[in-house]
Structure formats: structure tokens, C-alpha cells
Short mmCIF file of C-alpha atoms in Angstrom, two decimals:
data_model
loop_
_atom_site.label_atom_id
_atom_site.label_comp_id
_atom_site.label_asym_id
_atom_site.label_seq_id
_atom_site.Cartn_x
_atom_site.Cartn_y
_atom_site.Cartn_z
CA MET A 1 49.51 -87.46 -22.74
CA SER A 2 48.55 -87.33 -19.08
CA SER A 3 46.12 -88.47 -16.41
CA SER A 4 42.95 -86.74 -15.25
CA ILE A 5 40.94 -87.00 -12.03
CA VAL A 6 37.20 -86.31 -11.79
CA VAL A 7 35.95 -85.11 -8.38
CA GLU A 8 32.60 -84.05 -6.94
CA SER A 9 33.10 -80.56 -5.50
CA GLU A 10 35.45 -77.60 -5.51
CA ASN A 11 36.67 -78.56 -2.03
CA ASP A 12 37.50 -82.06 -3.31
CA LYS A 13 39.50 -80.45 -6.11
CA TYR A 14 41.45 -78.20 -3.71
CA PHE A 15 42.29 -81.05 -1.34
CA ILE A 16 43.26 -83.57 -4.02
CA GLU A 17 45.46 -80.93 -5.67
CA ALA A 18 47.17 -80.31 -2.31
CA LEU A 19 47.76 -84.04 -1.83
CA ILE A 20 49.04 -84.41 -5.40
CA CYS A 21 51.51 -81.60 -4.68
CA LYS A 22 52.66 -83.37 -1.50
CA LEU A 23 53.22 -86.55 -3.49
CA ASN A 24 55.04 -84.62 -6.25
CA LEU A 25 52.82 -86.06 -8.96
CA ASP A 26 51.81 -84.57 -12.31
CA ILE A 27 48.06 -85.17 -12.45
CA LYS A 28 45.32 -82.84 -13.67
CA VAL A 29 42.20 -82.50 -11.50
CA ASP A 30 39.27 -81.63 -13.75
CA ASN A 31 36.60 -79.07 -12.92
CA PRO A 32 34.25 -80.57 -10.30
CA ILE A 33 30.97 -82.30 -11.09
CA CYS A 34 28.99 -80.25 -8.54
CA SER A 35 28.89 -76.73 -7.19
CA ILE A 36 30.44 -76.43 -3.75
CA ASN A 37 27.13 -76.07 -1.93
CA ASN A 38 25.20 -78.75 -3.81
CA TYR A 39 24.89 -81.43 -1.11
CA GLU A 40 22.62 -83.64 -3.22
CA CYS A 41 24.47 -83.43 -6.51
CA LEU A 42 24.73 -87.21 -6.91
CA GLY A 43 21.10 -87.89 -6.14
CA GLY A 44 20.77 -89.06 -9.75
CA TYR A 45 23.14 -90.16 -12.50
CA THR A 46 22.73 -87.12 -14.74
CA ASN A 47 25.56 -84.95 -13.39
CA LEU A 48 28.21 -87.69 -13.47
CA ILE A 49 27.01 -88.94 -16.87
CA ASN A 50 27.18 -85.44 -18.32
CA LYS A 51 30.67 -85.03 -16.90
CA LEU A 52 31.87 -88.30 -18.44
CA LYS A 53 30.30 -87.48 -21.81
CA GLY A 54 32.16 -84.17 -21.86
CA ILE A 55 35.62 -85.68 -21.36
CA ARG A 56 38.04 -85.70 -24.31
CA PHE A 57 39.35 -89.23 -23.77
CA ASP A 58 41.89 -88.84 -26.57
CA LYS A 59 43.71 -86.32 -24.37
CA PHE A 60 44.43 -88.76 -21.52
CA THR A 61 45.85 -92.23 -20.94
CA LYS A 62 44.25 -92.71 -17.52
CA LEU A 63 41.08 -91.47 -15.84
CA GLY A 64 40.34 -91.48 -12.11
CA ILE A 65 36.94 -90.92 -10.52
CA ILE A 66 36.66 -89.89 -6.87
CA LEU A 67 33.23 -89.82 -5.21
CA ASP A 68 32.06 -89.64 -1.58
CA ALA A 69 30.69 -92.77 0.07
CA ASP A 70 28.07 -90.69 1.92
CA ASP A 71 25.56 -92.94 3.70
CA VAL A 72 25.26 -95.50 0.89
CA GLY A 73 28.77 -96.90 1.30
CA VAL A 74 31.68 -97.84 -0.93
CA GLU A 75 30.11 -100.74 -2.86
CA GLU A 76 27.03 -98.74 -3.82
CA ARG A 77 29.17 -95.86 -5.04
CA ILE A 78 31.24 -98.21 -7.22
CA LYS A 79 27.98 -99.54 -8.67
CA PHE A 80 26.89 -95.94 -9.26
CA ILE A 81 30.11 -95.28 -11.21
CA ASN A 82 29.71 -98.47 -13.27
CA ASP A 83 26.12 -97.59 -14.18
CA SER A 84 27.32 -94.17 -15.32
CA LEU A 85 30.24 -95.61 -17.30
CA LYS A 86 27.84 -97.86 -19.22
CA THR A 87 26.47 -94.77 -20.95
CA ILE A 88 29.83 -94.11 -22.65
CA CYS A 89 31.37 -97.60 -23.03
CA SER A 90 30.42 -101.25 -22.63
CA ASP A 91 33.74 -102.95 -22.02
CA VAL A 92 34.77 -101.88 -18.52
CA GLU A 93 33.40 -102.61 -15.04
CA LEU A 94 35.10 -101.56 -11.81
CA THR A 95 34.95 -104.04 -8.93
CA ASN A 96 37.19 -102.38 -6.34
CA ILE A 97 38.81 -99.07 -5.58
CA ASN A 98 42.43 -98.54 -6.66
CA GLU A 99 42.19 -100.99 -9.54
CA LEU A 100 42.87 -99.80 -13.08
CA LYS A 101 40.61 -101.37 -15.70
CA ARG A 102 41.19 -101.04 -19.43
CA SER A 103 38.54 -99.76 -21.82
CA GLU A 104 39.54 -100.61 -25.36
CA GLU A 105 36.55 -98.64 -26.65
CA LEU A 106 37.83 -95.45 -25.06
CA ASP A 107 41.51 -96.42 -25.27
CA ILE A 108 42.01 -95.46 -21.63
CA ASP A 109 42.58 -97.00 -18.18
CA ILE A 110 39.98 -96.16 -15.54
CA ALA A 111 39.98 -96.50 -11.75
CA CYS A 112 37.93 -95.11 -8.88
CA TYR A 113 38.33 -94.15 -5.26
CA ILE A 114 35.53 -93.62 -2.75
CA MET A 115 36.17 -91.00 -0.07
CA ASN A 116 35.25 -92.45 3.32
CA ILE A 117 36.09 -93.13 6.94
CA ASP A 118 35.13 -96.65 8.03
CA GLY A 119 33.09 -97.14 4.87
CA LYS A 120 30.91 -94.04 5.10
CA GLY A 121 31.19 -90.26 4.89
CA GLU A 122 32.75 -87.78 2.50
CA LEU A 123 35.64 -85.36 2.10
CA GLU A 124 34.68 -83.37 5.19
CA THR A 125 34.64 -86.58 7.26
CA VAL A 126 38.19 -87.27 6.11
CA LEU A 127 39.33 -83.70 6.74
CA LYS A 128 37.89 -83.73 10.24
CA THR A 129 39.82 -86.94 10.92
CA ILE A 130 43.18 -85.64 9.67
CA LYS A 131 43.07 -82.07 10.99
CA SER A 132 46.39 -81.15 12.62
CA GLU A 133 45.71 -77.79 14.29
CA GLU A 134 43.85 -76.85 17.46
CA SER A 135 40.11 -76.79 16.69
CA ILE A 136 38.46 -74.94 19.59
CA TYR A 137 35.90 -73.08 17.51
CA ALA A 138 34.93 -76.14 15.51
CA ASP A 139 34.80 -78.49 18.50
CA CYS A 140 32.47 -76.17 20.40
CA LEU A 141 29.86 -76.86 17.72
CA SER A 142 29.15 -80.14 19.53
CA GLU A 143 27.51 -78.17 22.34
CA TRP A 144 25.49 -76.23 19.77
CA ARG A 145 24.37 -79.53 18.24
CA ASN A 146 23.37 -80.85 21.68
CA CYS A 147 21.37 -77.68 22.22
CA LEU A 148 19.51 -78.31 18.96
CA LYS A 149 18.71 -81.87 20.02
CA SER A 150 17.35 -80.65 23.35
CA THR A 151 14.80 -78.54 21.47
CA GLY A 152 13.80 -81.36 19.14
CA CYS A 153 15.86 -80.15 16.19
CA GLU A 154 18.38 -82.29 14.33
CA ILE A 155 21.27 -81.73 11.97
CA SER A 156 22.67 -84.61 9.92
CA ASP A 157 26.24 -85.83 10.29
CA LYS A 158 26.88 -84.68 6.73
CA GLU A 159 25.71 -81.13 7.43
CA PHE A 160 27.50 -81.06 10.80
CA ASP A 161 30.84 -82.15 9.33
CA LYS A 162 30.59 -79.47 6.63
CA PHE A 163 29.83 -76.84 9.30
CA TRP A 164 32.70 -78.16 11.46
CA ILE A 165 35.19 -77.87 8.60
CA ASN A 166 33.92 -74.39 7.72
CA ASN A 167 34.59 -73.19 11.28
CA TYR A 168 37.97 -74.92 11.40
CA LEU A 169 38.98 -73.15 8.19
CA LYS A 170 37.51 -69.73 8.92
CA PHE A 171 38.20 -69.39 12.66
CA ASP A 172 40.61 -71.98 14.08
CA THR A 173 43.17 -71.75 11.27
CA CYS A 174 42.64 -68.19 10.07
CA LYS A 175 43.36 -66.41 13.33
CA SER A 176 45.24 -63.18 12.65
CA SER A 177 43.32 -59.95 12.25
CA LYS A 178 45.20 -59.38 8.98
CA HIS A 179 43.91 -62.65 7.56
CA ARG A 180 40.37 -62.25 8.86
CA GLY A 181 40.24 -58.76 7.40
CA ASN A 182 40.85 -60.23 3.97
CA LYS A 183 39.17 -63.63 4.10
CA SER A 184 38.75 -63.84 0.35
CA LYS A 185 42.55 -63.80 -0.03
CA TYR A 186 43.75 -65.71 3.03
CA CYS A 187 40.78 -67.74 4.26
CA SER A 188 38.88 -68.79 1.15
CA ASN A 189 38.29 -72.52 0.94
CA GLU A 190 40.88 -72.86 -1.83
CA MET A 191 43.60 -71.10 0.18
CA ALA A 192 42.62 -72.70 3.50
CA ILE A 193 42.33 -76.29 2.31
CA LYS A 194 45.78 -76.07 0.72
CA LYS A 195 47.40 -74.88 3.96
CA ASP A 196 49.50 -77.18 6.12
CA ILE A 197 46.65 -77.70 8.59
CA TRP A 198 46.16 -81.37 7.78
CA ASN A 199 48.16 -84.44 8.72
CA PHE A 200 49.04 -85.70 5.26
CA GLU A 201 50.78 -88.69 6.87
CA HIS A 202 47.58 -89.89 8.55
CA SER A 203 46.79 -93.57 8.04
CA SER A 204 43.35 -92.66 6.68
CA LEU A 205 45.05 -91.33 3.54
CA ILE A 206 47.02 -94.47 2.67
CA ASP A 207 44.47 -95.85 0.19
CA LEU A 208 43.90 -92.42 -1.36
CA LYS A 209 47.65 -91.95 -1.86
CA ASP A 210 47.88 -95.40 -3.43
CA PHE A 211 45.05 -94.43 -5.76
CA LEU A 212 46.75 -91.22 -6.88
CA THR A 213 50.06 -92.96 -7.54
CA LEU A 214 48.26 -95.17 -10.08
CA PHE A 215 48.11 -92.10 -12.31
CA LYS A 216 51.79 -91.29 -12.26
CA ILE A 217 52.98 -90.92 -15.83
#
């Protein structure tokens, strides 16, 4: 028997797997709820509900759910998870992150974590905060964003952070001509996110690490 973690996107899966490896834990990260480019995947309950209904709970002793806070915040995301859980069981309600709650109906312990920086944001917000390499290409996007504003155009923080991370992965940290000539092998999101280009000791990861250690078997 083991533990399983449910995440939103492929990038979430890659990063959580990298952090699990750093912590030397044996935890399975399930296939993501959303496609990597689906920014609005959690606009309704259907995708998370379908994911939960497809889980073989008899295969695990613990289940973790990781979602982004986005603009709605941590409390609203926990409520979102509880509303989704009600479709598969009636005896568990999460009140905080990093707190295992027992469902006797499912015979499993469940906990959640909400990805955020200062109560808002998503994985890319966290990655931008803990980046450890020089980020010239990505940082220059601020001037591009200012140029957009000067013409009356806007890009959301969510979209900007995703674009920033994309440039950090593809240009700042994939520099050699050998690597750029074979981006699918060396610079794909899976390969790049699992590189040592993040400060895994950053204080912003303390709560997330505590969450993952809950699932140590």
C-alpha cells in the first residue's frame, strides 16, 4: 500500500516529483487533472470530481490533493476541494492545509495543500520565487509587459508568470547550442523543471515539504 498525490497540471507533476526525489520519499504522483495549457481547468468542479471518482482508493492508504490558490485564495480552494469530496464521501471535511483527515467510508486519510505565495498564485508563482539561476531572458519580459501597457494592452499576472517560467526554462537555463538544438530532449518542461535550477531550500517550500512528508509510508 502507498500514498498518492493528485495535482493540476503536468508541470505540477514534474515539480512535485523533483521535490519528492529531493526529500527521498516514496510517493506516487498521479496523472494531472488538467492538460498543461488549460489555464481555466478548475473553472468548475467537473474535472476534479471526475479525477476523484476515477481513483482506486483500495490501492492507497493516503491521498493528497494539491491545487493552485490562483486569485481566489487558499480558503476558497479548500472549500472547492471539500465540495468535490462530497461527491464521493460524506464523512470528511478539510479545514486547513497539511492536516490529514480520516474518511472511514473510503478507508483512507486525505489532506490538501494549496500552491501559493502570500496566499495567492500558482506553481509558476512559486517557481519564479525559488529560481536559482541567472534569469536575464525572463526578467527582460518586464520591459515587454510595460510596452504592452503603454499601448493599452494588458497581460494578467497568471499569464505573465507562465511566460516568465517558459523563458527561464527555454533560454536562461538551456543555454548551450547542443541543448537548444535538441530542446525536446534537454529543454522540455519535464527535463527542465527537474533540473537543479531551483532553490529547494527556499523558505517558501517549507509548508509544501511538510505536506509531502505526511505521506511517508
